[in-house]
PDB file of C-alpha atoms in Angstrom:
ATOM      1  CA  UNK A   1      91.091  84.880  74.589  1.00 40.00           C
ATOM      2  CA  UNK A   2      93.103  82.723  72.643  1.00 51.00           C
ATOM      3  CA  UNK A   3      96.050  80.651  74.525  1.00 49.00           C
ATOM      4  CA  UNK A   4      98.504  78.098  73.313  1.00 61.00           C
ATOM      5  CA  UNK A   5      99.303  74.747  74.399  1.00 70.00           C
ATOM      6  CA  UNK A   6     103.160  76.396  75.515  1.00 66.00           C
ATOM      7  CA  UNK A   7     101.099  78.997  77.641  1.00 57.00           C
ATOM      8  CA  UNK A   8      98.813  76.620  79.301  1.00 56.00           C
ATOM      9  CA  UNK A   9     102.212  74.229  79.824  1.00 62.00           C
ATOM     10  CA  UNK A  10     103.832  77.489  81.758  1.00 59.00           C
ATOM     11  CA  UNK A  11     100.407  78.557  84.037  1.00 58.00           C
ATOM     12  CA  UNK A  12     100.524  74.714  84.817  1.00 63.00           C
ATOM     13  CA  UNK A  13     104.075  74.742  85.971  1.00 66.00           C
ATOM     14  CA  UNK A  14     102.843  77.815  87.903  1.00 66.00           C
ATOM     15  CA  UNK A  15     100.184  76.637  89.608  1.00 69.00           C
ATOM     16  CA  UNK A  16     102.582  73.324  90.643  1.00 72.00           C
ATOM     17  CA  UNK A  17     104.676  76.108  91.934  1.00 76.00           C
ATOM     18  CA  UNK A  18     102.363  77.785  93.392  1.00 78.00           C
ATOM     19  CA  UNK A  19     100.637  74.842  95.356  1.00 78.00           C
ATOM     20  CA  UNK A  20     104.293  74.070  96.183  1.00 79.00           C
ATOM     21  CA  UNK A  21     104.699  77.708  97.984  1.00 82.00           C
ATOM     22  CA  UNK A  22     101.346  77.752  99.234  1.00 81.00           C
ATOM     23  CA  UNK A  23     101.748  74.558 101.244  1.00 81.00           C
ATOM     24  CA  UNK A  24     105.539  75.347 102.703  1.00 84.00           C
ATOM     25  CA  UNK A  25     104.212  78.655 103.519  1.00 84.00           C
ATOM     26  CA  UNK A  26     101.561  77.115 105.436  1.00 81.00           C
ATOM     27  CA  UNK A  27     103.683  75.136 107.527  1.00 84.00           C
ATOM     28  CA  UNK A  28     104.168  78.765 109.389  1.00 86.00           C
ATOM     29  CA  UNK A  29     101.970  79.553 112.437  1.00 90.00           C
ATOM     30  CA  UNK A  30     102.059  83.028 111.599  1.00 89.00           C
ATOM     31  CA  UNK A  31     101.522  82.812 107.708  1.00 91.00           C
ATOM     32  CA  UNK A  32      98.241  80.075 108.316  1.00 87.00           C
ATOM     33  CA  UNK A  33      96.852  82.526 111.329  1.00 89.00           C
ATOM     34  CA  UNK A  34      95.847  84.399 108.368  1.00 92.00           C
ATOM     35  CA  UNK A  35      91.866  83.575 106.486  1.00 94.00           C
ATOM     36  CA  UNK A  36      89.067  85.991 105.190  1.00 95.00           C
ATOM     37  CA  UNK A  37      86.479  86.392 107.160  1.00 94.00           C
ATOM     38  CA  UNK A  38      82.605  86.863 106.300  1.00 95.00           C
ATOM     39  CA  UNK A  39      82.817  90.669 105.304  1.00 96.00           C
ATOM     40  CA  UNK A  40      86.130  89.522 103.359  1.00 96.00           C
ATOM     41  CA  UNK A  41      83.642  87.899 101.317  1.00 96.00           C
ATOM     42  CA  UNK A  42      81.255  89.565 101.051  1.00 96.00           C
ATOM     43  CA  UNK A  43      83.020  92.567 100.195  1.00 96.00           C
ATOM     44  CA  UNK A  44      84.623  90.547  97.214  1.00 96.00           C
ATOM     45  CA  UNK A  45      80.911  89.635  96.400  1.00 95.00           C
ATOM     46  CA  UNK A  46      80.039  93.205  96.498  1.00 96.00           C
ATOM     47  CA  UNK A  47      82.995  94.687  94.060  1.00 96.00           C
ATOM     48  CA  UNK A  48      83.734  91.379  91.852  1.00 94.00           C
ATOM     49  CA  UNK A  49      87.093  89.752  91.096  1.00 92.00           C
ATOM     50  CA  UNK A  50      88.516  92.313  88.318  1.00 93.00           C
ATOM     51  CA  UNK A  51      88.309  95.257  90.869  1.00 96.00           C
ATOM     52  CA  UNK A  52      90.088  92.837  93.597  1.00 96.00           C
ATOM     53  CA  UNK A  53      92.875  92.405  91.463  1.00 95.00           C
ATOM     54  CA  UNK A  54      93.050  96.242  90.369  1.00 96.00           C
ATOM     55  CA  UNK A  55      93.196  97.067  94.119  1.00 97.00           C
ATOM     56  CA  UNK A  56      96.116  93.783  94.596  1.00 96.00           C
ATOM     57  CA  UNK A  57      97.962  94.930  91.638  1.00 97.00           C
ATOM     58  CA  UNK A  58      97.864  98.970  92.942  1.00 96.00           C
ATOM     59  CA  UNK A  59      99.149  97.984  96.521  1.00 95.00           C
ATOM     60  CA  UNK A  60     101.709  95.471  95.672  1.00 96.00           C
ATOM     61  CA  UNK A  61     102.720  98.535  92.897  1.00 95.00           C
ATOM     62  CA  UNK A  62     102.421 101.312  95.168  1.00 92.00           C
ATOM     63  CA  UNK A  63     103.924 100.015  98.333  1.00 90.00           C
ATOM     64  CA  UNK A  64     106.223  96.992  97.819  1.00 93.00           C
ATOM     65  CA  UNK A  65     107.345  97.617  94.259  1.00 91.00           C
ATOM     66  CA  UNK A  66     109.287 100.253  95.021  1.00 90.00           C
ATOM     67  CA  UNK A  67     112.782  99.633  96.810  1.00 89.00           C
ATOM     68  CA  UNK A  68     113.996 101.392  99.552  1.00 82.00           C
ATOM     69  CA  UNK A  69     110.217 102.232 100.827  1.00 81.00           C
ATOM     70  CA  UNK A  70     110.837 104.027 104.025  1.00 77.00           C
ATOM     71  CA  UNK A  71     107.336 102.164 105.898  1.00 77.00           C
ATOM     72  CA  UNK A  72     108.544  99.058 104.733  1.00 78.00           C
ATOM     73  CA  UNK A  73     107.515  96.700 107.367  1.00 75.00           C
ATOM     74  CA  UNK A  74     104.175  98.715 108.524  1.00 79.00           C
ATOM     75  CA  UNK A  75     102.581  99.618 105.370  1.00 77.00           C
ATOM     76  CA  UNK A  76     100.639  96.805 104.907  1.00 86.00           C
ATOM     77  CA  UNK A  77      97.683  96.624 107.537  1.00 81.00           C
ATOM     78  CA  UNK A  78      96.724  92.895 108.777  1.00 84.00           C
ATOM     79  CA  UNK A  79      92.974  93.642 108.200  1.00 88.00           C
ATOM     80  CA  UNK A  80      90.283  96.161 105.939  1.00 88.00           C
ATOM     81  CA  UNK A  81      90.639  94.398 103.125  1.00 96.00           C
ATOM     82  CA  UNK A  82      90.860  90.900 101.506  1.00 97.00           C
ATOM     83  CA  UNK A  83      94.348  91.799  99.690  1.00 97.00           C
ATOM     84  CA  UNK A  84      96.180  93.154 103.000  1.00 95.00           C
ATOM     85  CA  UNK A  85      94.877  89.860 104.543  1.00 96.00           C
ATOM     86  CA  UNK A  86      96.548  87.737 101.786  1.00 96.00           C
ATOM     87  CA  UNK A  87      99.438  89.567 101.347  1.00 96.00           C
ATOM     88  CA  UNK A  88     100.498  88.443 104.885  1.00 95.00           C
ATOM     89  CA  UNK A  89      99.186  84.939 104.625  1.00 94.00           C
ATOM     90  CA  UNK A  90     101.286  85.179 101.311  1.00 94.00           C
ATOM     91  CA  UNK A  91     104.586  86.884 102.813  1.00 93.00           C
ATOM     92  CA  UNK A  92     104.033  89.533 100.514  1.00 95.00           C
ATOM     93  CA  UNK A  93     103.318  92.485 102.957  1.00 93.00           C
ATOM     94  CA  UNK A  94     106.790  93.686 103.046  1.00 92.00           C
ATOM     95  CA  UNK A  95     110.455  93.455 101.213  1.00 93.00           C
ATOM     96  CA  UNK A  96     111.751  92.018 103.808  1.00 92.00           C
ATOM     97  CA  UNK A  97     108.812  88.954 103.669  1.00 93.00           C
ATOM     98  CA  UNK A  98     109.442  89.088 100.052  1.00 94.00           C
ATOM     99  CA  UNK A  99     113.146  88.451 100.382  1.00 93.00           C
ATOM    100  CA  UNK A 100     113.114  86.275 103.036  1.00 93.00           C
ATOM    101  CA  UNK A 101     110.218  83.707 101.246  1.00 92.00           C
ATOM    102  CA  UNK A 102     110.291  84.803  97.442  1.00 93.00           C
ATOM    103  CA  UNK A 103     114.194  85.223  97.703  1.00 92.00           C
ATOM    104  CA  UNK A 104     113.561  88.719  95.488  1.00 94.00           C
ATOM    105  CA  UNK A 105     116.154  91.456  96.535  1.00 93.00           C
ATOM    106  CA  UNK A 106     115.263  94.282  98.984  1.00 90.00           C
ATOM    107  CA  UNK A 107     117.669  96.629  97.561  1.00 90.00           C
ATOM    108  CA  UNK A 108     115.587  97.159  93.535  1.00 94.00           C
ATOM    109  CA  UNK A 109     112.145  98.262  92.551  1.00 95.00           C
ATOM    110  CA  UNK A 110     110.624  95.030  91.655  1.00 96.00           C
ATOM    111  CA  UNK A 111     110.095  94.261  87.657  1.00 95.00           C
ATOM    112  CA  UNK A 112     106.883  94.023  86.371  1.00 95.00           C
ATOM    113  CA  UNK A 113     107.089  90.156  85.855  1.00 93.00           C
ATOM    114  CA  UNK A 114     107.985  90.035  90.071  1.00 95.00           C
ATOM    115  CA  UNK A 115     104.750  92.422  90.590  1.00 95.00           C
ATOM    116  CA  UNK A 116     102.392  89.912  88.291  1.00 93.00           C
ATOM    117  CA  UNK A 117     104.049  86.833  89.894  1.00 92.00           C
ATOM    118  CA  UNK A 118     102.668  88.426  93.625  1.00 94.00           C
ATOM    119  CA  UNK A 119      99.613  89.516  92.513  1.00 94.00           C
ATOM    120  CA  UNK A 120      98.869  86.262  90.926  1.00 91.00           C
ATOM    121  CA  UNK A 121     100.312  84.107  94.003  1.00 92.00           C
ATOM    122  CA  UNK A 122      97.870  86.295  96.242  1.00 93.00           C
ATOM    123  CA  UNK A 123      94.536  85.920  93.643  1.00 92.00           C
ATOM    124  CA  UNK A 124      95.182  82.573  93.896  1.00 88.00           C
ATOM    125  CA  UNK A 125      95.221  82.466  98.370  1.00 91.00           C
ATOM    126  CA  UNK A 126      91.926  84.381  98.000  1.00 93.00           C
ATOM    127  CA  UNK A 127      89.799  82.596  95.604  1.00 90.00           C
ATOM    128  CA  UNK A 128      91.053  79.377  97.383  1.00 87.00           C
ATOM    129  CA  UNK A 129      90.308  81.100 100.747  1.00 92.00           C
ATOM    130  CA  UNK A 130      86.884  82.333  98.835  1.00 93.00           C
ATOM    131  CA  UNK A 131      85.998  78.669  97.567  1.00 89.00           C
ATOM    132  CA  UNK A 132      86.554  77.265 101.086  1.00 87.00           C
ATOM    133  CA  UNK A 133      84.371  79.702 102.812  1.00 90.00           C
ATOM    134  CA  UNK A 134      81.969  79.308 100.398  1.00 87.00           C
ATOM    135  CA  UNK A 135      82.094  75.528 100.705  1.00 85.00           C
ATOM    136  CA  UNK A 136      81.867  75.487 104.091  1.00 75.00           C
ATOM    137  CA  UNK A 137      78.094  77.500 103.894  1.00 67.00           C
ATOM    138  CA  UNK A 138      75.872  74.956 101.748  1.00 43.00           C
ATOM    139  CA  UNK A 139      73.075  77.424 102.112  1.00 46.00           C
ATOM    140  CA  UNK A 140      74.451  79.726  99.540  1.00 49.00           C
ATOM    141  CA  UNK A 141      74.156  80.126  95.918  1.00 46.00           C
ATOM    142  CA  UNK A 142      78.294  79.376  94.723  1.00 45.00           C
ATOM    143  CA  UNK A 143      79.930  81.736  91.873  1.00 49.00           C
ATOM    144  CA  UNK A 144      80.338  80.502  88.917  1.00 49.00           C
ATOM    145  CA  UNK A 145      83.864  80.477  89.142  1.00 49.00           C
ATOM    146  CA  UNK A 146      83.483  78.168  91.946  1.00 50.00           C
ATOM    147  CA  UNK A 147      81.546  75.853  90.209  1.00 52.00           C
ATOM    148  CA  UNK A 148      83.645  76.106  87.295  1.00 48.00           C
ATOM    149  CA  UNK A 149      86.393  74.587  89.486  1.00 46.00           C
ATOM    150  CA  UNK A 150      84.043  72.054  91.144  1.00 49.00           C
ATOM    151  CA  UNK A 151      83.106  70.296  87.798  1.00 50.00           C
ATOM    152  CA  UNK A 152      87.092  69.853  87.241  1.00 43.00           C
ATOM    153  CA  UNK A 153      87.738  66.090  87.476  1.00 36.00           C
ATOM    154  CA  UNK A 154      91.162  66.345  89.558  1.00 41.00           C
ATOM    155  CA  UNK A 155      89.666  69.532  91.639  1.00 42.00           C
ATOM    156  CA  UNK A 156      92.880  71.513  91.893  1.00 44.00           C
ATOM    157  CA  UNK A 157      92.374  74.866  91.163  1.00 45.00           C
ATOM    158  CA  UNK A 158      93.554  75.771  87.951  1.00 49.00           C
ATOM    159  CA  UNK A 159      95.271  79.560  88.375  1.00 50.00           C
ATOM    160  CA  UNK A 160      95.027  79.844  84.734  1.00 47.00           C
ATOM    161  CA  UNK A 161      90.991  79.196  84.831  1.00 51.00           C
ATOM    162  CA  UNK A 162      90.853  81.585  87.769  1.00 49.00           C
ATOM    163  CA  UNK A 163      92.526  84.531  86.072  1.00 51.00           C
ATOM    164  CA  UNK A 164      91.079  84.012  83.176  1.00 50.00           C
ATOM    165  CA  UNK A 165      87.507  83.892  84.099  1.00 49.00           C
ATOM    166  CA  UNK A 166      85.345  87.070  84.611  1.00 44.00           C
ATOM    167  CA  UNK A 167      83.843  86.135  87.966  1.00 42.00           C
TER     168      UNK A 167
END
């Protein structure tokens, strides 16, 4: 894939804004409560990072992109899967999360660039959540995309590396 200097400027701006979110939303109790867990893991082991975000982008489609929904509030469980997890720990499990922390309006559908922006900003809490847990057990053999980010001189995880690699 070719990208441009002016797209690598904008995913950098993005992940500053994204780090930005990521650490005021963590000042919440609730919000940091929220971490994968083992089968988390190794259920994103087992089905890989493209089918992850197939599933994110379907749900965040399906049941918050749509205005209006009338389970808003209780369609997103808190566990069974490694996107309802971050969704939560992301404020993205509801419109009313969304418009309280993202500040996008209830009363629309969301636009495609709103979907992409939440399925990016939750990618992003997993594979950060998946790097951790996978730093944390040294016995294991790490994913390439982890070590990718390892051998990065300022270690900050790059979201444009992430969602651009294949692993």
């Amino acid at each position: 894939m070719n990208v441009s200097e002016e797209e690598k400027k904008i995913w950098r701006q993005q992940d500053a804004r994204f780090d930005e979110f990521l650490g005021r939303i963590g000042q919440s109790t609730f919000r940091n409560s929220f971490h994968l867990k083992e089968k988390d893991i190794a259920y994103i082991d087992d089905k890989g990072w493209d089918k992850i975000k197939s599933h994110c982008k379907d749900f965040i489609h399906k049941n918050e992109g749509r205005a209006n929904n009338p389970r808003d509030g209780k369609q997103t469980p808190t566990k069974g899967h490694p996107v309802f997890i971050a969704q939560h720990a992301t404020a993205s499990c509801c419109r009313g999360c969304i418009r309280k922390w993202h500040k996008i309006p209830e009363n629309r559908d969301l636009s495609p660039e709103e979907e992409k922006y939440l399925v990016t900003l939750i990618m992003a809490w997993i594979h950060k959540e998946y790097l951790h847990f996978k730093s944390k057990d040294a016995g294991q053999v790490k994913s390439q995309s982890a070590k990718k980010i390892e051998e990065k001189k300022d270690d900050q995880l790059s979201i444009f590396d992430f969602m651009n690699s294949k692993n």
